[in-house]
Every structure is written in C-alpha cells, then in structure tokens.
mmCIF file of C-alpha atoms in Angstrom:
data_model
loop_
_atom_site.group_PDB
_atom_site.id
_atom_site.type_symbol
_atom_site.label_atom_id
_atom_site.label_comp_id
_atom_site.label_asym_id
_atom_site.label_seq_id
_atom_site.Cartn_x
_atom_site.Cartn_y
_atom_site.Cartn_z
ATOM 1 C CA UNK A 1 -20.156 29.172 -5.219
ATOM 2 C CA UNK A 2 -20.409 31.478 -1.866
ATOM 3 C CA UNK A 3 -17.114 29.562 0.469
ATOM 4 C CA UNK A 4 -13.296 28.572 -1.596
ATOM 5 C CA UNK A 5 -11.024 27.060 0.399
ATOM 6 C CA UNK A 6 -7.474 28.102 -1.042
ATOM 7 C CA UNK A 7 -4.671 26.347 0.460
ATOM 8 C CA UNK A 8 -1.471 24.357 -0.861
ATOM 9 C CA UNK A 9 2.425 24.233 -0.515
ATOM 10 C CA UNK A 10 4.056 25.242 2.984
ATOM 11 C CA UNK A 11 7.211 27.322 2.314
ATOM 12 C CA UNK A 12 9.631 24.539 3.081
ATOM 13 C CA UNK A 13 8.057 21.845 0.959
ATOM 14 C CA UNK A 14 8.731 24.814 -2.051
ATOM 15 C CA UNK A 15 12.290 25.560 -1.166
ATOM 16 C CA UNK A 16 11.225 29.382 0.531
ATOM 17 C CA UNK A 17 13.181 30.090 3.292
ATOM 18 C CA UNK A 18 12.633 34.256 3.139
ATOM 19 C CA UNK A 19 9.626 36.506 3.399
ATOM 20 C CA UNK A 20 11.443 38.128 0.560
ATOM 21 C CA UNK A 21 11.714 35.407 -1.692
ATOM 22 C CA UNK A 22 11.263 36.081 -5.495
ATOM 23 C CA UNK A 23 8.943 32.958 -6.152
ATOM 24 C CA UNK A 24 6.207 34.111 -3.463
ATOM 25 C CA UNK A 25 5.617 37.034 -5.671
ATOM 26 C CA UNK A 26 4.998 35.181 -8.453
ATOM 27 C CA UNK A 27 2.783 32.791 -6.481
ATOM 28 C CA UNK A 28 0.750 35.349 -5.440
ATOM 29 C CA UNK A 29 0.465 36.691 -8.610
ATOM 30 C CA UNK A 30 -1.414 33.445 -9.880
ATOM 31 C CA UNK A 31 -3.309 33.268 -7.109
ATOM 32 C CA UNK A 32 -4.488 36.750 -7.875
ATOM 33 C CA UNK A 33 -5.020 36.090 -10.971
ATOM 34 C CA UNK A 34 -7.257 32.777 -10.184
ATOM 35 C CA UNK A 35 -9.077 34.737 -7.425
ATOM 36 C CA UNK A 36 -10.027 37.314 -10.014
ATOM 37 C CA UNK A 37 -10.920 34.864 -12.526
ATOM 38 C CA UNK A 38 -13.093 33.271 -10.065
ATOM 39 C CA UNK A 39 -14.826 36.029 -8.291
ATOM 40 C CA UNK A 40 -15.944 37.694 -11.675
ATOM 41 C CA UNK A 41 -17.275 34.103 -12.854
ATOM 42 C CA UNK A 42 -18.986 33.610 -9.416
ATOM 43 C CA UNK A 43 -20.046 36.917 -8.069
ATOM 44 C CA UNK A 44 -21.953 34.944 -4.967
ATOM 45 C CA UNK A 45 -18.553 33.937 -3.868
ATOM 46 C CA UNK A 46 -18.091 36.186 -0.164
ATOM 47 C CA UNK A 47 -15.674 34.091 1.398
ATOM 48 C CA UNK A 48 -12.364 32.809 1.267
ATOM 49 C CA UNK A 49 -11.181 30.240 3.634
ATOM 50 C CA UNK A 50 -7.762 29.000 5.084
ATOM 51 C CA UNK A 51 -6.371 27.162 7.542
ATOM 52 C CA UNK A 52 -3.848 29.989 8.459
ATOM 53 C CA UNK A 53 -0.766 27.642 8.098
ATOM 54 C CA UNK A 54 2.335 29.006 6.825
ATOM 55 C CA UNK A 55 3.020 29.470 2.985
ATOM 56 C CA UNK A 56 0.531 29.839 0.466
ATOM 57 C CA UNK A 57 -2.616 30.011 2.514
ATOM 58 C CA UNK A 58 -1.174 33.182 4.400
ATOM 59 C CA UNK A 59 0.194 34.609 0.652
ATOM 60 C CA UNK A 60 -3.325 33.851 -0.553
ATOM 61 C CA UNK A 61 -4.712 35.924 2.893
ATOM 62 C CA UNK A 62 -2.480 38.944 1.654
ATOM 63 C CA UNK A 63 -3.680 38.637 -1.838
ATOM 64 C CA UNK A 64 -7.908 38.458 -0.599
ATOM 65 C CA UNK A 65 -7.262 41.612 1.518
ATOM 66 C CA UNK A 66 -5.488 43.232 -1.235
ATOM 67 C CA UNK A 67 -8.308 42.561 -3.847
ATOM 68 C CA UNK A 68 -11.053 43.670 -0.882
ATOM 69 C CA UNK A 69 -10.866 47.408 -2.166
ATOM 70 C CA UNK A 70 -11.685 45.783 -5.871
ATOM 71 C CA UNK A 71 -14.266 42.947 -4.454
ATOM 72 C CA UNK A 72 -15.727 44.755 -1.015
ATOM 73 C CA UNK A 73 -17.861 41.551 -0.199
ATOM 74 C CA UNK A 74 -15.205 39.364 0.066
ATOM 75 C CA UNK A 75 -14.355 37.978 3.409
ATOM 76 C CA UNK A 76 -11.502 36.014 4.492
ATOM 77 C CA UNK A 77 -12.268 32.730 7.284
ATOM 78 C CA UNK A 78 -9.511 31.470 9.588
ATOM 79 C CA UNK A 79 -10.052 27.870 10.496
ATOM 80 C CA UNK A 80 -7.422 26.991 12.453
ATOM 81 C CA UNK A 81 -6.775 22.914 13.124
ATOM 82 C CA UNK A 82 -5.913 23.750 16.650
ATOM 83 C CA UNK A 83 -5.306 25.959 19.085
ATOM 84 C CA UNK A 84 -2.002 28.433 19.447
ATOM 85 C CA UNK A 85 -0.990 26.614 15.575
ATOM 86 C CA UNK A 86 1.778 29.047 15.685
ATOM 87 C CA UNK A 87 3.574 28.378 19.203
ATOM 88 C CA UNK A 88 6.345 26.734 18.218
ATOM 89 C CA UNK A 89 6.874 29.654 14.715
ATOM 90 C CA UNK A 90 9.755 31.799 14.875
ATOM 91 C CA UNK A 91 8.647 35.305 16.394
ATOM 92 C CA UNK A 92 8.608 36.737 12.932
ATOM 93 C CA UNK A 93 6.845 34.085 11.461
ATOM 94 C CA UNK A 94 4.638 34.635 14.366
ATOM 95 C CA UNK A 95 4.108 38.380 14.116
ATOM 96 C CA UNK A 96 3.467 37.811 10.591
ATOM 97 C CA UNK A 97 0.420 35.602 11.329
ATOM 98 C CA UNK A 98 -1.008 37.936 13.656
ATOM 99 C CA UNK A 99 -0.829 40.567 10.989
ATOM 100 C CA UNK A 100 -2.854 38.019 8.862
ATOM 101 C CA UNK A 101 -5.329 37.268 11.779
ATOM 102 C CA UNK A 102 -5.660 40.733 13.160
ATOM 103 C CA UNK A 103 -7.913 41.566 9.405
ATOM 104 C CA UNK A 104 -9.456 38.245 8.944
ATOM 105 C CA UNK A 105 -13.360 38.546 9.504
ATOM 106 C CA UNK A 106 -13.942 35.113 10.916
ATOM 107 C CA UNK A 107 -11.391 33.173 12.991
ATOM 108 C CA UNK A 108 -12.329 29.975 15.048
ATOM 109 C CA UNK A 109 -10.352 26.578 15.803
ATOM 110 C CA UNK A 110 -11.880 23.190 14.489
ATOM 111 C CA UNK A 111 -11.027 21.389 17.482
ATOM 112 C CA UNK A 112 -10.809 23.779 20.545
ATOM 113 C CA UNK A 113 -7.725 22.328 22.014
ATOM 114 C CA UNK A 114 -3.565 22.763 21.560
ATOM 115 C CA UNK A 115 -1.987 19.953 19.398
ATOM 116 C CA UNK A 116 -2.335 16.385 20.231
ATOM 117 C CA UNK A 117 -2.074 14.406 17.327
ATOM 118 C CA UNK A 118 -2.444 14.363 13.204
ATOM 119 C CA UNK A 119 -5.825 13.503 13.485
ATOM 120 C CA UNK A 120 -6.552 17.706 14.379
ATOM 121 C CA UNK A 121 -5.301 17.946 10.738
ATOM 122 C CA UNK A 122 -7.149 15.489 9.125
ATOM 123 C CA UNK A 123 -10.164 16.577 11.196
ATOM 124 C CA UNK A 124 -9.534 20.414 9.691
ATOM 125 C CA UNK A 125 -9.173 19.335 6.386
ATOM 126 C CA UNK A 126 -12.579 17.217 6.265
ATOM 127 C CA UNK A 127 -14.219 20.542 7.884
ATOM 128 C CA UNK A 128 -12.886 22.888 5.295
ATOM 129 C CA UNK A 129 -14.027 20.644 2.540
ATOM 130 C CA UNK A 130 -17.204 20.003 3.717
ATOM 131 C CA UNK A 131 -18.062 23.641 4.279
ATOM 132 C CA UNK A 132 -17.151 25.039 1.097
ATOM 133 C CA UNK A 133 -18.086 24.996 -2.531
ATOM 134 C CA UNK A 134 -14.724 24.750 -3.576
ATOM 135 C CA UNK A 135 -11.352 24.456 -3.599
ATOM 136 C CA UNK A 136 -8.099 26.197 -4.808
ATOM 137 C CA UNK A 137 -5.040 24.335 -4.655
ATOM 138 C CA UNK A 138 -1.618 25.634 -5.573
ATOM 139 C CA UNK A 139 -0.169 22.346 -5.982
ATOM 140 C CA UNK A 140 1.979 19.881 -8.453
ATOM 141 C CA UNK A 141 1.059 16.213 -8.933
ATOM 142 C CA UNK A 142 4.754 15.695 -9.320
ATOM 143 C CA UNK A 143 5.840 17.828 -6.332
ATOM 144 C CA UNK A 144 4.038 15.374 -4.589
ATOM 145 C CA UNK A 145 3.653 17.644 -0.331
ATOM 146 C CA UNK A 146 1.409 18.121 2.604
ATOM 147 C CA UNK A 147 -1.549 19.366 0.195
ATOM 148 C CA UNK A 148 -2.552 15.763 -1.265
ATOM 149 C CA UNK A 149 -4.389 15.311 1.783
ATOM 150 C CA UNK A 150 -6.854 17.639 1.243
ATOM 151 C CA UNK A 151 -6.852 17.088 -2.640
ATOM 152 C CA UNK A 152 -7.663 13.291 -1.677
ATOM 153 C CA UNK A 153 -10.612 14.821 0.430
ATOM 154 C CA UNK A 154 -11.919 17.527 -2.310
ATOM 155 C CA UNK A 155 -11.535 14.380 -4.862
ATOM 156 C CA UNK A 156 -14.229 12.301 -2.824
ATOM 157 C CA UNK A 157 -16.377 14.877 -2.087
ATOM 158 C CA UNK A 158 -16.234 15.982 -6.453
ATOM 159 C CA UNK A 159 -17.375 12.453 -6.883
ATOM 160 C CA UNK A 160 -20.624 12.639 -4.475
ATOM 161 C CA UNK A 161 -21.654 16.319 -5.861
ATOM 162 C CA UNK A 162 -20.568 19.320 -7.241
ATOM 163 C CA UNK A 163 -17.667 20.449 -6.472
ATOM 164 C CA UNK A 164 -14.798 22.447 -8.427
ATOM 165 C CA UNK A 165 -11.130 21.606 -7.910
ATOM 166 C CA UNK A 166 -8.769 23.887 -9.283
ATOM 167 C CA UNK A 167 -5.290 23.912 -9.445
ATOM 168 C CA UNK A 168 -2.491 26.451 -10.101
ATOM 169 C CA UNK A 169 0.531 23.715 -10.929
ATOM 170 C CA UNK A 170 4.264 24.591 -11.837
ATOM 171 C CA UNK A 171 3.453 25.079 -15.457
ATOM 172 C CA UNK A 172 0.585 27.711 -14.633
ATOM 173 C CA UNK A 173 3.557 29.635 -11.983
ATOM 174 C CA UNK A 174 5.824 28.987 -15.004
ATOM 175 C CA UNK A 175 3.449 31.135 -17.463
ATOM 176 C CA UNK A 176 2.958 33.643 -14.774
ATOM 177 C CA UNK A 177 6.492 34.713 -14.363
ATOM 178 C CA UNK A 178 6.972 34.842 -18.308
ATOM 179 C CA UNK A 179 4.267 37.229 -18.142
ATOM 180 C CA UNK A 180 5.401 39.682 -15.775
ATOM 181 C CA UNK A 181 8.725 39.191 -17.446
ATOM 182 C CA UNK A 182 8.015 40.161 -20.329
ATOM 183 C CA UNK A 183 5.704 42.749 -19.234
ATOM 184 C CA UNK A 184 8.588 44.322 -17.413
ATOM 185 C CA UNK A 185 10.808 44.244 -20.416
ATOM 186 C CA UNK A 186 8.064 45.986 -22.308
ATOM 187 C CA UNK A 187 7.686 49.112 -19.915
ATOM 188 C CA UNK A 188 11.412 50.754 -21.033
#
C-alpha cells in the first residue's frame, strides 16, 4: 500500500459549526490513531490523498503533517474536483485551506475547470479511487452523508482486486473519547 485516500464527513453533515469544536479533536485523534496503525503495518505507504474539501479531509491534512516529523516519507496529495473549490468559503474557511495547501507536496485539479456540474465530483471520486491502494473513511452506515459516494466506488473497485476499506464509525469516535477521558482523569 504506497497511496490512502482519507476522506469522509463535511462539518455540517456532523453538526460542526466551529474550528474550535470539541468533536474535531477527537476525530482527529482516531484518525491519528488509524494513520499510525496503518503506516507501521505498511511502511511503503508515502502518500496520503484528499480532495481538500472541508471537514475531515482537511482535519486528516493537519493530522499527516503533524505525524511528518514521526513518518518523514509521508506526503500529503491535493486533488481538487475543480478549480477555485473554495470560492464561495467564508474567508476564514478560506484562509484555513490555504494554510492546508500552502504544505501539501502535490496539488492538481481533476478536471481543470471552475464548477459546472456534480459530475466534477463524481469524476474526482472515481480518480481518487482508482489511484490509490486504499481508502480511509470516517463514516457511519447509519449517518448515512456525502461520503457513500465514494464508499459505493471503493466497494466496486474491493470486488475487482485488492483493495482495503477502512472505516472509523461512531462507535470507534465513541471509544476514542473514553480513552482520552479517562486518560485525562488519570494524570491528577
């Protein structure tokens, strides 16, 4: 496994409305976690990519650069499914991306043009899949959201060849903030 796509929830579809919101920490705790997991099982995997939308690919961007000191190989990929994604973003929202982009190693656009329809999406999703080795997903099947269309994708390809779908659900967040919680109670 050399390319993982990570991608899942935007912060709307998960109830986040601020940068500062409890849950991301926790969310980027499991993905750290995961990453970890996976990069010491797999120690060809070098990159990591995203799409750059809002949510938990750009939490999952903060949590590859902050594991990049750990794992010096790994390299973060910005696919984009269009061009200027983040026109219409609040300027915060915006700076914040171009924090994200300004340390990425690769960026590119699937598609080479501004938005014109859904199809750019689908079109970024099929290139993602079919350029990586896997795929991590922080996503509930019964918080059905934007990320099933991808998961539909990575479920086709896993049934032509090889390839690894993991998931970090609400039960695996769940077990993550017990853990820190009780971690912090311990350190009195």
């Amino acid at each position: 496994m050399k390319v993982l796509v990570i991608t899942g929830y935007k912060p709307q579809e998960l109830q986040i409305f601020k940068k500062d919101d409890p849950a991301v920490h926790f969310i980027k705790s499991a993905i750290q976690k995961r990453l970890t997991a996976l990069l010491e099982e797999h120690n060809e995997l070098e990159w990591v990519v995203i799409s750059g939308q809002l949510g938990v690919e750009l939490w999952a961007a903060e949590v590859v650069y902050a594991l990049q000191p750990e794992f010096p190989y790994l390299k973060l990929a910005v696919f984009t499914p269009f061009l200027e994604q983040e026109e219409k973003w609040s300027d915060q929202n915006k700076e914040y991306y171009s924090s994200i982009l300004s340390q990425a190693n690769h960026i590119d656009s699937i598609t080479k043009k501004k938005y014109e329809s859904p199809l750019q999406l689908r079109l970024k999703n099929q290139f993602v899949v079919d350029k990586s080795d896997a795929i991590l997903v922080v996503y509930d099947e019964e918080g059905p959201g934007s990320p099933q269309y991808i998961i539909d994708m990575a479920k086709k390809k896993s049934t032509q060849t090889d390839y690894p779908i993991y998931m970090i659900d609400s039960y695996e967040l769940q077990l993550v903030v017990e853990e820190e919680q009780f971690n912090n109670n311990q350190e009195w």
